[in-house]
């Protein structure tokens, strides 16, 4: 906002710049020149900020929540970005936005690159059959009372027409997201005590196994569940853990499962990675020598190797989890919110919170 009478009156500029302002500074060498930093990046005005804003062109610090890749076309990458919507590498000049809001979950059908999914905050999700040019809203077809800021949506590994969507209950679609059915009770501990933030007590991660029956689920209040009959019956495997950031099941063994956690909300040093080889009946702490920071994602690579994305970068282990080391070189010290593994094309793609996408060739 600008005042020209000592703050007696103000005028707002809400059209030429992005929202959520963070920093503003005048250039002492150029009278009238001011720089502005906000959730859209960096802007410059030569009119003392009273209009005339120009946005910087090269801004390599996108804050990504997610990544989606395609084994059919390695040039196709999309992801959800903090306050900059869902962005894609196709259909425009460089990366371009195809859904607004705070970009959250993004998916690319592994058998059809034009069938994509994108969400903005609190589970407002869309599907597309033309690469994101036209979008169809489907979240209103799901069952929910509460939805997480980052609402998980995942493909079934056997058939991408089958999808899962997590609210406080688990939803399942068998027709690509056109219709949905709840297949669980409330898997959280119920809404939290905060009367303002009513979206606590939600599913944060979904891991369907390749057998078509087994599905694991994790929640923001530290619970882990499994169904082995496609939702008819549910068994609680763990509770009282920190926020579950990811549940991952081995594509070749439905009883081998991993969970990753963030303890920021809990304010504790509870382990960040757990593993089980018996379907969650017994768990082992696999945190090893990891730094005391949230682990946000885990992928199982060739030979059972584990790669994880953490708030301090990407680490790898031989599979036992007793020792971790940094994976690759060239990545800045930045949080990694999501990692995607493409075994066929030997690559790993990381979505960083502050430095955009990074890709690594894997053996």
mmCIF file of C-alpha atoms in Angstrom:
data_model
loop_
_atom_site.group_PDB
_atom_site.id
_atom_site.type_symbol
_atom_site.label_atom_id
_atom_site.label_comp_id
_atom_site.label_asym_id
_atom_site.label_seq_id
_atom_site.Cartn_x
_atom_site.Cartn_y
_atom_site.Cartn_z
ATOM 1 C CA UNK A 1 0.000 0.000 0.000
ATOM 2 C CA UNK A 2 1.136 3.560 -0.665
ATOM 3 C CA UNK A 3 0.502 6.765 1.260
ATOM 4 C CA UNK A 4 1.377 10.261 0.016
ATOM 5 C CA UNK A 5 0.064 12.174 3.032
ATOM 6 C CA UNK A 6 2.002 10.773 5.963
ATOM 7 C CA UNK A 7 -0.189 7.684 6.346
ATOM 8 C CA UNK A 8 -3.478 9.559 6.663
ATOM 9 C CA UNK A 9 -4.795 7.704 3.615
ATOM 10 C CA UNK A 10 -3.603 4.672 1.666
ATOM 11 C CA UNK A 11 -4.061 3.175 -1.783
ATOM 12 C CA UNK A 12 -3.570 -0.519 -2.487
ATOM 13 C CA UNK A 13 -1.805 -2.129 -5.419
ATOM 14 C CA UNK A 14 -3.340 -5.591 -5.611
ATOM 15 C CA UNK A 15 -3.122 -6.254 -9.335
ATOM 16 C CA UNK A 16 0.437 -5.794 -10.591
ATOM 17 C CA UNK A 17 2.333 -7.765 -7.949
ATOM 18 C CA UNK A 18 2.052 -11.154 -6.248
ATOM 19 C CA UNK A 19 0.584 -11.487 -2.754
ATOM 20 C CA UNK A 20 2.241 -12.093 0.635
ATOM 21 C CA UNK A 21 4.894 -9.381 0.957
ATOM 22 C CA UNK A 22 8.057 -10.115 2.925
ATOM 23 C CA UNK A 23 10.746 -7.492 2.304
ATOM 24 C CA UNK A 24 11.162 -4.037 0.775
ATOM 25 C CA UNK A 25 14.298 -1.924 0.323
ATOM 26 C CA UNK A 26 15.234 1.269 -1.521
ATOM 27 C CA UNK A 27 18.363 1.449 -3.666
ATOM 28 C CA UNK A 28 20.534 4.320 -2.342
ATOM 29 C CA UNK A 29 22.275 4.667 -5.711
ATOM 30 C CA UNK A 30 19.073 5.172 -7.721
ATOM 31 C CA UNK A 31 16.500 7.672 -6.390
ATOM 32 C CA UNK A 32 13.000 6.238 -6.588
ATOM 33 C CA UNK A 33 14.138 2.652 -7.135
ATOM 34 C CA UNK A 34 12.760 0.087 -4.701
ATOM 35 C CA UNK A 35 12.936 -3.705 -4.571
ATOM 36 C CA UNK A 36 10.142 -5.892 -3.218
ATOM 37 C CA UNK A 37 10.250 -9.538 -2.172
ATOM 38 C CA UNK A 38 7.091 -11.645 -1.886
ATOM 39 C CA UNK A 39 5.760 -15.134 -2.506
ATOM 40 C CA UNK A 40 5.943 -14.449 -6.234
ATOM 41 C CA UNK A 41 9.617 -13.553 -6.224
ATOM 42 C CA UNK A 42 11.468 -10.247 -6.635
ATOM 43 C CA UNK A 43 10.031 -7.050 -8.139
ATOM 44 C CA UNK A 44 11.470 -3.619 -8.932
ATOM 45 C CA UNK A 45 9.826 -0.218 -9.168
ATOM 46 C CA UNK A 46 11.449 3.048 -10.252
ATOM 47 C CA UNK A 47 8.456 5.038 -8.985
ATOM 48 C CA UNK A 48 9.102 4.633 -5.262
ATOM 49 C CA UNK A 49 6.836 1.620 -5.266
ATOM 50 C CA UNK A 50 3.824 3.588 -6.450
ATOM 51 C CA UNK A 51 3.198 1.285 -9.412
ATOM 52 C CA UNK A 52 5.532 0.525 -12.290
ATOM 53 C CA UNK A 53 6.524 -2.879 -10.924
ATOM 54 C CA UNK A 54 8.711 -5.165 -13.048
ATOM 55 C CA UNK A 55 9.135 -8.806 -12.085
ATOM 56 C CA UNK A 56 12.526 -10.520 -12.204
ATOM 57 C CA UNK A 57 12.820 -13.045 -15.033
ATOM 58 C CA UNK A 58 15.288 -15.563 -13.619
ATOM 59 C CA UNK A 59 14.261 -16.720 -10.160
ATOM 60 C CA UNK A 60 15.739 -20.168 -9.407
ATOM 61 C CA UNK A 61 14.321 -20.562 -5.922
ATOM 62 C CA UNK A 62 10.890 -22.114 -6.317
ATOM 63 C CA UNK A 63 9.582 -23.654 -3.090
ATOM 64 C CA UNK A 64 8.270 -27.047 -4.169
ATOM 65 C CA UNK A 65 6.064 -29.372 -2.158
ATOM 66 C CA UNK A 66 5.922 -32.186 -4.707
ATOM 67 C CA UNK A 67 7.248 -33.618 -7.959
ATOM 68 C CA UNK A 68 5.699 -35.805 -10.641
ATOM 69 C CA UNK A 69 7.645 -37.503 -13.436
ATOM 70 C CA UNK A 70 6.873 -39.803 -16.347
ATOM 71 C CA UNK A 71 8.767 -42.923 -17.464
ATOM 72 C CA UNK A 72 7.279 -42.357 -20.932
ATOM 73 C CA UNK A 73 8.783 -38.888 -21.364
ATOM 74 C CA UNK A 74 11.721 -37.824 -19.200
ATOM 75 C CA UNK A 75 11.257 -34.185 -20.221
ATOM 76 C CA UNK A 76 7.915 -34.036 -18.421
ATOM 77 C CA UNK A 77 8.164 -32.848 -14.823
ATOM 78 C CA UNK A 78 5.489 -31.139 -12.787
ATOM 79 C CA UNK A 79 5.153 -30.128 -9.170
ATOM 80 C CA UNK A 80 3.255 -28.114 -6.616
ATOM 81 C CA UNK A 81 4.854 -24.842 -5.545
ATOM 82 C CA UNK A 82 4.281 -22.716 -2.456
ATOM 83 C CA UNK A 83 1.846 -19.952 -3.465
ATOM 84 C CA UNK A 84 2.786 -20.423 -7.129
ATOM 85 C CA UNK A 85 0.382 -23.175 -8.104
ATOM 86 C CA UNK A 86 1.158 -26.362 -9.981
ATOM 87 C CA UNK A 87 3.866 -25.909 -12.585
ATOM 88 C CA UNK A 88 4.748 -28.110 -15.569
ATOM 89 C CA UNK A 89 7.647 -28.386 -18.004
ATOM 90 C CA UNK A 90 5.414 -28.710 -21.099
ATOM 91 C CA UNK A 91 2.638 -26.713 -22.732
ATOM 92 C CA UNK A 92 4.293 -23.314 -22.465
ATOM 93 C CA UNK A 93 7.503 -21.319 -22.342
ATOM 94 C CA UNK A 94 9.652 -23.229 -19.871
ATOM 95 C CA UNK A 95 7.919 -24.127 -16.637
ATOM 96 C CA UNK A 96 4.420 -22.675 -16.607
ATOM 97 C CA UNK A 97 1.565 -22.652 -14.119
ATOM 98 C CA UNK A 98 -1.508 -24.732 -14.949
ATOM 99 C CA UNK A 99 -3.363 -24.585 -11.617
ATOM 100 C CA UNK A 100 -3.239 -21.809 -9.029
ATOM 101 C CA UNK A 101 -3.179 -21.528 -5.266
ATOM 102 C CA UNK A 102 -0.578 -23.273 -3.167
ATOM 103 C CA UNK A 103 0.451 -26.126 -5.435
ATOM 104 C CA UNK A 104 0.277 -29.457 -3.638
ATOM 105 C CA UNK A 105 -0.035 -33.022 -4.988
ATOM 106 C CA UNK A 106 0.844 -33.554 -8.675
ATOM 107 C CA UNK A 107 0.569 -36.841 -10.588
ATOM 108 C CA UNK A 108 1.312 -37.987 -14.139
ATOM 109 C CA UNK A 109 -0.281 -41.252 -15.249
ATOM 110 C CA UNK A 110 2.636 -43.645 -15.874
ATOM 111 C CA UNK A 111 0.851 -45.082 -18.938
ATOM 112 C CA UNK A 112 -0.578 -41.833 -20.374
ATOM 113 C CA UNK A 113 1.406 -38.600 -20.091
ATOM 114 C CA UNK A 114 -1.653 -36.505 -20.920
ATOM 115 C CA UNK A 115 -3.608 -37.805 -17.936
ATOM 116 C CA UNK A 116 -2.448 -35.594 -15.066
ATOM 117 C CA UNK A 117 -3.678 -34.562 -11.646
ATOM 118 C CA UNK A 118 -3.024 -31.408 -9.627
ATOM 119 C CA UNK A 119 -4.229 -30.001 -6.324
ATOM 120 C CA UNK A 120 -4.145 -26.806 -4.373
ATOM 121 C CA UNK A 121 -4.240 -26.520 -0.581
ATOM 122 C CA UNK A 122 -6.565 -28.617 1.561
ATOM 123 C CA UNK A 123 -7.360 -31.270 -1.012
ATOM 124 C CA UNK A 124 -8.866 -29.215 -3.813
ATOM 125 C CA UNK A 125 -7.894 -31.543 -6.628
ATOM 126 C CA UNK A 126 -8.413 -31.710 -10.390
ATOM 127 C CA UNK A 127 -7.884 -34.231 -13.180
ATOM 128 C CA UNK A 128 -7.035 -33.636 -16.829
ATOM 129 C CA UNK A 129 -6.942 -35.691 -20.006
ATOM 130 C CA UNK A 130 -4.982 -33.146 -22.064
ATOM 131 C CA UNK A 131 -1.864 -32.524 -19.999
ATOM 132 C CA UNK A 132 -3.464 -29.903 -17.764
ATOM 133 C CA UNK A 133 -4.874 -27.557 -20.412
ATOM 134 C CA UNK A 134 -8.392 -28.277 -19.161
ATOM 135 C CA UNK A 135 -9.054 -29.395 -15.599
ATOM 136 C CA UNK A 136 -12.001 -31.139 -13.969
ATOM 137 C CA UNK A 137 -12.616 -30.673 -10.241
ATOM 138 C CA UNK A 138 -13.267 -33.923 -8.382
ATOM 139 C CA UNK A 139 -12.660 -33.252 -4.688
ATOM 140 C CA UNK A 140 -16.366 -32.596 -4.143
ATOM 141 C CA UNK A 141 -17.010 -36.233 -5.074
ATOM 142 C CA UNK A 142 -14.945 -37.500 -2.137
ATOM 143 C CA UNK A 143 -16.009 -38.119 1.455
ATOM 144 C CA UNK A 144 -14.356 -35.825 4.002
ATOM 145 C CA UNK A 145 -14.707 -33.778 7.153
ATOM 146 C CA UNK A 146 -11.055 -32.739 7.381
ATOM 147 C CA UNK A 147 -8.314 -32.572 4.775
ATOM 148 C CA UNK A 148 -4.629 -31.899 5.263
ATOM 149 C CA UNK A 149 -2.892 -28.860 3.808
ATOM 150 C CA UNK A 150 -1.103 -31.389 1.580
ATOM 151 C CA UNK A 151 -3.821 -33.934 0.842
ATOM 152 C CA UNK A 152 -2.295 -37.148 -0.569
ATOM 153 C CA UNK A 153 -3.542 -38.604 -3.869
ATOM 154 C CA UNK A 154 -1.829 -41.721 -5.275
ATOM 155 C CA UNK A 155 -2.176 -44.227 -8.095
ATOM 156 C CA UNK A 156 -2.650 -47.918 -7.474
ATOM 157 C CA UNK A 157 0.594 -49.510 -8.739
ATOM 158 C CA UNK A 158 -1.272 -52.146 -10.760
ATOM 159 C CA UNK A 159 -3.830 -49.899 -12.473
ATOM 160 C CA UNK A 160 -3.601 -46.076 -12.690
ATOM 161 C CA UNK A 161 -7.373 -45.859 -13.141
ATOM 162 C CA UNK A 162 -7.542 -46.781 -9.459
ATOM 163 C CA UNK A 163 -6.637 -43.877 -7.188
ATOM 164 C CA UNK A 164 -6.654 -43.201 -3.452
ATOM 165 C CA UNK A 165 -7.413 -39.858 -1.793
ATOM 166 C CA UNK A 166 -6.838 -39.217 1.902
ATOM 167 C CA UNK A 167 -9.036 -37.058 4.126
ATOM 168 C CA UNK A 168 -9.734 -38.279 7.653
ATOM 169 C CA UNK A 169 -11.051 -41.336 5.824
ATOM 170 C CA UNK A 170 -9.526 -43.078 2.810
ATOM 171 C CA UNK A 171 -11.323 -42.651 -0.517
ATOM 172 C CA UNK A 172 -10.919 -44.959 -3.523
ATOM 173 C CA UNK A 173 -11.758 -44.404 -7.192
ATOM 174 C CA UNK A 174 -11.809 -47.058 -9.909
ATOM 175 C CA UNK A 175 -12.556 -44.732 -12.829
ATOM 176 C CA UNK A 176 -9.677 -42.266 -12.824
ATOM 177 C CA UNK A 177 -11.174 -39.967 -10.205
ATOM 178 C CA UNK A 178 -14.631 -39.454 -11.692
ATOM 179 C CA UNK A 179 -16.366 -41.161 -8.756
ATOM 180 C CA UNK A 180 -15.162 -42.002 -5.244
ATOM 181 C CA UNK A 181 -16.069 -44.277 -2.358
ATOM 182 C CA UNK A 182 -14.900 -44.112 1.259
ATOM 183 C CA UNK A 183 -13.254 -47.412 2.254
ATOM 184 C CA UNK A 184 -12.265 -46.689 5.847
ATOM 185 C CA UNK A 185 -13.480 -45.142 9.073
ATOM 186 C CA UNK A 186 -11.752 -42.088 10.526
ATOM 187 C CA UNK A 187 -8.137 -43.287 10.737
ATOM 188 C CA UNK A 188 -6.923 -40.340 12.813
ATOM 189 C CA UNK A 189 -7.460 -39.614 16.469
ATOM 190 C CA UNK A 190 -10.112 -37.084 15.582
ATOM 191 C CA UNK A 191 -9.839 -33.303 15.224
ATOM 192 C CA UNK A 192 -7.310 -31.507 17.370
ATOM 193 C CA UNK A 193 -8.142 -29.134 20.242
ATOM 194 C CA UNK A 194 -7.419 -25.953 18.276
ATOM 195 C CA UNK A 195 -10.765 -24.317 17.415
ATOM 196 C CA UNK A 196 -9.151 -22.190 14.708
ATOM 197 C CA UNK A 197 -7.160 -24.827 12.843
ATOM 198 C CA UNK A 198 -9.745 -27.554 12.313
ATOM 199 C CA UNK A 199 -7.854 -29.578 9.714
ATOM 200 C CA UNK A 200 -5.688 -31.561 12.121
ATOM 201 C CA UNK A 201 -6.449 -35.281 12.336
ATOM 202 C CA UNK A 202 -5.967 -36.312 8.714
ATOM 203 C CA UNK A 203 -4.316 -38.855 6.460
ATOM 204 C CA UNK A 204 -0.929 -37.635 5.251
ATOM 205 C CA UNK A 205 0.353 -40.605 3.218
ATOM 206 C CA UNK A 206 -1.097 -43.583 1.333
ATOM 207 C CA UNK A 207 0.848 -46.640 0.131
ATOM 208 C CA UNK A 208 -1.071 -49.246 -1.891
ATOM 209 C CA UNK A 209 0.807 -52.502 -2.431
ATOM 210 C CA UNK A 210 1.096 -54.341 -5.728
ATOM 211 C CA UNK A 211 -1.128 -57.214 -4.604
ATOM 212 C CA UNK A 212 -4.304 -55.171 -5.113
ATOM 213 C CA UNK A 213 -5.523 -55.733 -1.548
ATOM 214 C CA UNK A 214 -3.006 -54.230 0.856
ATOM 215 C CA UNK A 215 -2.993 -50.489 1.552
ATOM 216 C CA UNK A 216 -0.985 -48.697 4.254
ATOM 217 C CA UNK A 217 -1.924 -45.261 5.580
ATOM 218 C CA UNK A 218 -0.177 -42.725 7.838
ATOM 219 C CA UNK A 219 -1.651 -39.717 9.650
ATOM 220 C CA UNK A 220 -0.552 -36.336 10.945
ATOM 221 C CA UNK A 221 -1.135 -37.494 14.539
ATOM 222 C CA UNK A 222 1.351 -40.346 14.222
ATOM 223 C CA UNK A 223 -0.816 -43.364 13.426
ATOM 224 C CA UNK A 224 -0.065 -46.085 10.884
ATOM 225 C CA UNK A 225 -2.791 -48.404 9.562
ATOM 226 C CA UNK A 226 -3.113 -51.269 7.093
ATOM 227 C CA UNK A 227 -5.916 -53.050 5.305
ATOM 228 C CA UNK A 228 -5.240 -56.373 3.623
ATOM 229 C CA UNK A 229 -8.668 -56.742 2.053
ATOM 230 C CA UNK A 230 -9.064 -53.457 0.126
ATOM 231 C CA UNK A 231 -10.654 -51.592 3.015
ATOM 232 C CA UNK A 232 -13.051 -54.137 4.482
ATOM 233 C CA UNK A 233 -11.018 -54.370 7.703
ATOM 234 C CA UNK A 234 -8.337 -52.098 9.145
ATOM 235 C CA UNK A 235 -5.556 -52.798 11.667
ATOM 236 C CA UNK A 236 -3.668 -50.122 13.582
ATOM 237 C CA UNK A 237 0.080 -50.793 13.354
ATOM 238 C CA UNK A 238 1.478 -47.829 15.282
ATOM 239 C CA UNK A 239 0.424 -44.728 17.181
ATOM 240 C CA UNK A 240 2.035 -41.964 19.198
ATOM 241 C CA UNK A 241 4.724 -41.338 16.607
ATOM 242 C CA UNK A 242 5.486 -37.923 15.145
ATOM 243 C CA UNK A 243 3.689 -36.668 12.047
ATOM 244 C CA UNK A 244 3.881 -39.368 9.359
ATOM 245 C CA UNK A 245 5.334 -37.729 6.269
ATOM 246 C CA UNK A 246 5.400 -40.879 4.120
ATOM 247 C CA UNK A 247 4.487 -44.547 4.109
ATOM 248 C CA UNK A 248 6.241 -46.630 1.434
ATOM 249 C CA UNK A 249 5.653 -50.286 0.599
ATOM 250 C CA UNK A 250 8.064 -52.474 -1.336
ATOM 251 C CA UNK A 251 6.659 -53.059 -4.841
ATOM 252 C CA UNK A 252 7.767 -56.699 -4.660
ATOM 253 C CA UNK A 253 6.790 -57.490 -1.064
ATOM 254 C CA UNK A 254 3.592 -56.141 0.555
ATOM 255 C CA UNK A 255 4.958 -56.970 4.011
ATOM 256 C CA UNK A 256 8.048 -54.784 3.664
ATOM 257 C CA UNK A 257 7.038 -51.255 4.622
ATOM 258 C CA UNK A 258 8.733 -48.036 5.731
ATOM 259 C CA UNK A 259 7.521 -44.862 7.417
ATOM 260 C CA UNK A 260 9.177 -41.446 7.605
ATOM 261 C CA UNK A 261 8.409 -38.702 10.094
ATOM 262 C CA UNK A 262 8.728 -35.054 11.016
ATOM 263 C CA UNK A 263 8.920 -34.255 14.729
ATOM 264 C CA UNK A 264 8.756 -30.462 14.368
ATOM 265 C CA UNK A 265 5.198 -30.306 15.633
ATOM 266 C CA UNK A 266 5.928 -32.720 18.469
ATOM 267 C CA UNK A 267 9.165 -30.976 19.429
ATOM 268 C CA UNK A 268 10.880 -34.294 19.983
ATOM 269 C CA UNK A 269 13.894 -36.259 18.826
ATOM 270 C CA UNK A 270 11.845 -39.354 18.021
ATOM 271 C CA UNK A 271 13.356 -41.462 15.187
ATOM 272 C CA UNK A 272 12.701 -40.276 11.662
ATOM 273 C CA UNK A 273 12.629 -43.585 9.753
ATOM 274 C CA UNK A 274 11.094 -46.931 10.687
ATOM 275 C CA UNK A 275 11.065 -50.195 8.748
ATOM 276 C CA UNK A 276 9.151 -53.464 9.027
ATOM 277 C CA UNK A 277 9.491 -56.785 7.216
ATOM 278 C CA UNK A 278 6.358 -58.398 8.635
ATOM 279 C CA UNK A 279 3.625 -56.041 7.547
ATOM 280 C CA UNK A 280 4.039 -53.653 10.466
ATOM 281 C CA UNK A 281 3.765 -56.121 13.337
ATOM 282 C CA UNK A 282 7.300 -55.238 14.401
ATOM 283 C CA UNK A 283 9.266 -52.080 13.585
ATOM 284 C CA UNK A 284 12.947 -51.201 13.601
ATOM 285 C CA UNK A 285 14.397 -47.736 13.991
ATOM 286 C CA UNK A 286 16.371 -47.104 10.787
ATOM 287 C CA UNK A 287 17.406 -43.534 11.575
ATOM 288 C CA UNK A 288 21.022 -44.521 12.105
ATOM 289 C CA UNK A 289 23.386 -41.596 11.719
ATOM 290 C CA UNK A 290 20.866 -39.259 10.071
ATOM 291 C CA UNK A 291 20.909 -35.621 11.150
ATOM 292 C CA UNK A 292 18.184 -34.651 13.607
ATOM 293 C CA UNK A 293 15.844 -33.259 10.984
ATOM 294 C CA UNK A 294 12.543 -34.269 9.375
ATOM 295 C CA UNK A 295 12.554 -37.011 6.750
ATOM 296 C CA UNK A 296 9.955 -36.163 4.116
ATOM 297 C CA UNK A 297 10.048 -39.007 1.593
ATOM 298 C CA UNK A 298 11.583 -42.395 0.872
ATOM 299 C CA UNK A 299 11.987 -44.447 -2.302
ATOM 300 C CA UNK A 300 13.164 -48.018 -2.740
ATOM 301 C CA UNK A 301 15.730 -48.271 -5.529
ATOM 302 C CA UNK A 302 17.411 -51.207 -7.233
ATOM 303 C CA UNK A 303 18.815 -53.857 -4.952
ATOM 304 C CA UNK A 304 16.719 -52.614 -2.055
ATOM 305 C CA UNK A 305 18.698 -49.393 -1.632
ATOM 306 C CA UNK A 306 16.844 -46.669 0.215
ATOM 307 C CA UNK A 307 16.951 -43.014 -0.806
ATOM 308 C CA UNK A 308 15.355 -40.396 1.434
ATOM 309 C CA UNK A 309 14.542 -36.716 1.105
ATOM 310 C CA UNK A 310 15.110 -34.744 4.300
ATOM 311 C CA UNK A 311 15.171 -31.148 5.485
ATOM 312 C CA UNK A 312 18.946 -31.383 5.029
ATOM 313 C CA UNK A 313 19.084 -32.920 1.556
ATOM 314 C CA UNK A 314 19.033 -36.432 0.081
ATOM 315 C CA UNK A 315 20.633 -39.427 1.798
ATOM 316 C CA UNK A 316 21.074 -43.069 0.790
ATOM 317 C CA UNK A 317 21.520 -46.389 2.567
ATOM 318 C CA UNK A 318 22.244 -49.912 1.448
ATOM 319 C CA UNK A 319 18.871 -51.006 2.790
ATOM 320 C CA UNK A 320 19.634 -51.883 6.391
ATOM 321 C CA UNK A 321 19.287 -48.293 7.516
ATOM 322 C CA UNK A 322 22.178 -48.529 9.955
ATOM 323 C CA UNK A 323 24.309 -46.053 8.005
ATOM 324 C CA UNK A 324 23.324 -43.158 5.723
ATOM 325 C CA UNK A 325 25.425 -40.990 3.423
ATOM 326 C CA UNK A 326 24.657 -38.040 1.183
ATOM 327 C CA UNK A 327 23.581 -39.016 -2.303
ATOM 328 C CA UNK A 328 25.313 -37.337 -5.218
ATOM 329 C CA UNK A 329 26.941 -33.944 -5.493
ATOM 330 C CA UNK A 330 25.829 -30.511 -6.548
ATOM 331 C CA UNK A 331 22.673 -30.088 -4.500
ATOM 332 C CA UNK A 332 22.567 -27.071 -2.187
ATOM 333 C CA UNK A 333 21.796 -27.443 1.512
ATOM 334 C CA UNK A 334 18.046 -27.218 1.132
ATOM 335 C CA UNK A 335 14.967 -29.132 2.343
ATOM 336 C CA UNK A 336 13.761 -31.850 -0.027
ATOM 337 C CA UNK A 337 10.008 -32.365 0.256
ATOM 338 C CA UNK A 338 9.552 -35.066 -2.383
ATOM 339 C CA UNK A 339 11.691 -37.463 -4.402
ATOM 340 C CA UNK A 340 10.578 -39.512 -7.406
ATOM 341 C CA UNK A 341 12.428 -42.584 -8.670
ATOM 342 C CA UNK A 342 12.404 -43.723 -12.303
ATOM 343 C CA UNK A 343 14.053 -47.151 -12.373
ATOM 344 C CA UNK A 344 13.701 -47.626 -16.131
ATOM 345 C CA UNK A 345 15.509 -44.403 -16.968
ATOM 346 C CA UNK A 346 17.943 -44.570 -14.016
ATOM 347 C CA UNK A 347 17.112 -41.223 -12.487
ATOM 348 C CA UNK A 348 15.992 -39.573 -9.288
ATOM 349 C CA UNK A 349 14.137 -36.243 -9.244
ATOM 350 C CA UNK A 350 13.995 -34.116 -6.099
ATOM 351 C CA UNK A 351 11.557 -31.313 -5.332
ATOM 352 C CA UNK A 352 13.356 -28.834 -3.073
ATOM 353 C CA UNK A 353 11.743 -26.188 -0.911
ATOM 354 C CA UNK A 354 13.584 -23.151 -2.175
ATOM 355 C CA UNK A 355 15.774 -24.186 -5.097
ATOM 356 C CA UNK A 356 13.436 -25.837 -7.606
ATOM 357 C CA UNK A 357 13.897 -29.285 -9.133
ATOM 358 C CA UNK A 358 17.094 -31.335 -9.127
ATOM 359 C CA UNK A 359 17.783 -34.516 -11.092
ATOM 360 C CA UNK A 360 20.389 -37.206 -10.472
ATOM 361 C CA UNK A 361 21.409 -40.108 -12.714
ATOM 362 C CA UNK A 362 21.421 -43.324 -10.692
ATOM 363 C CA UNK A 363 23.241 -46.599 -11.431
#
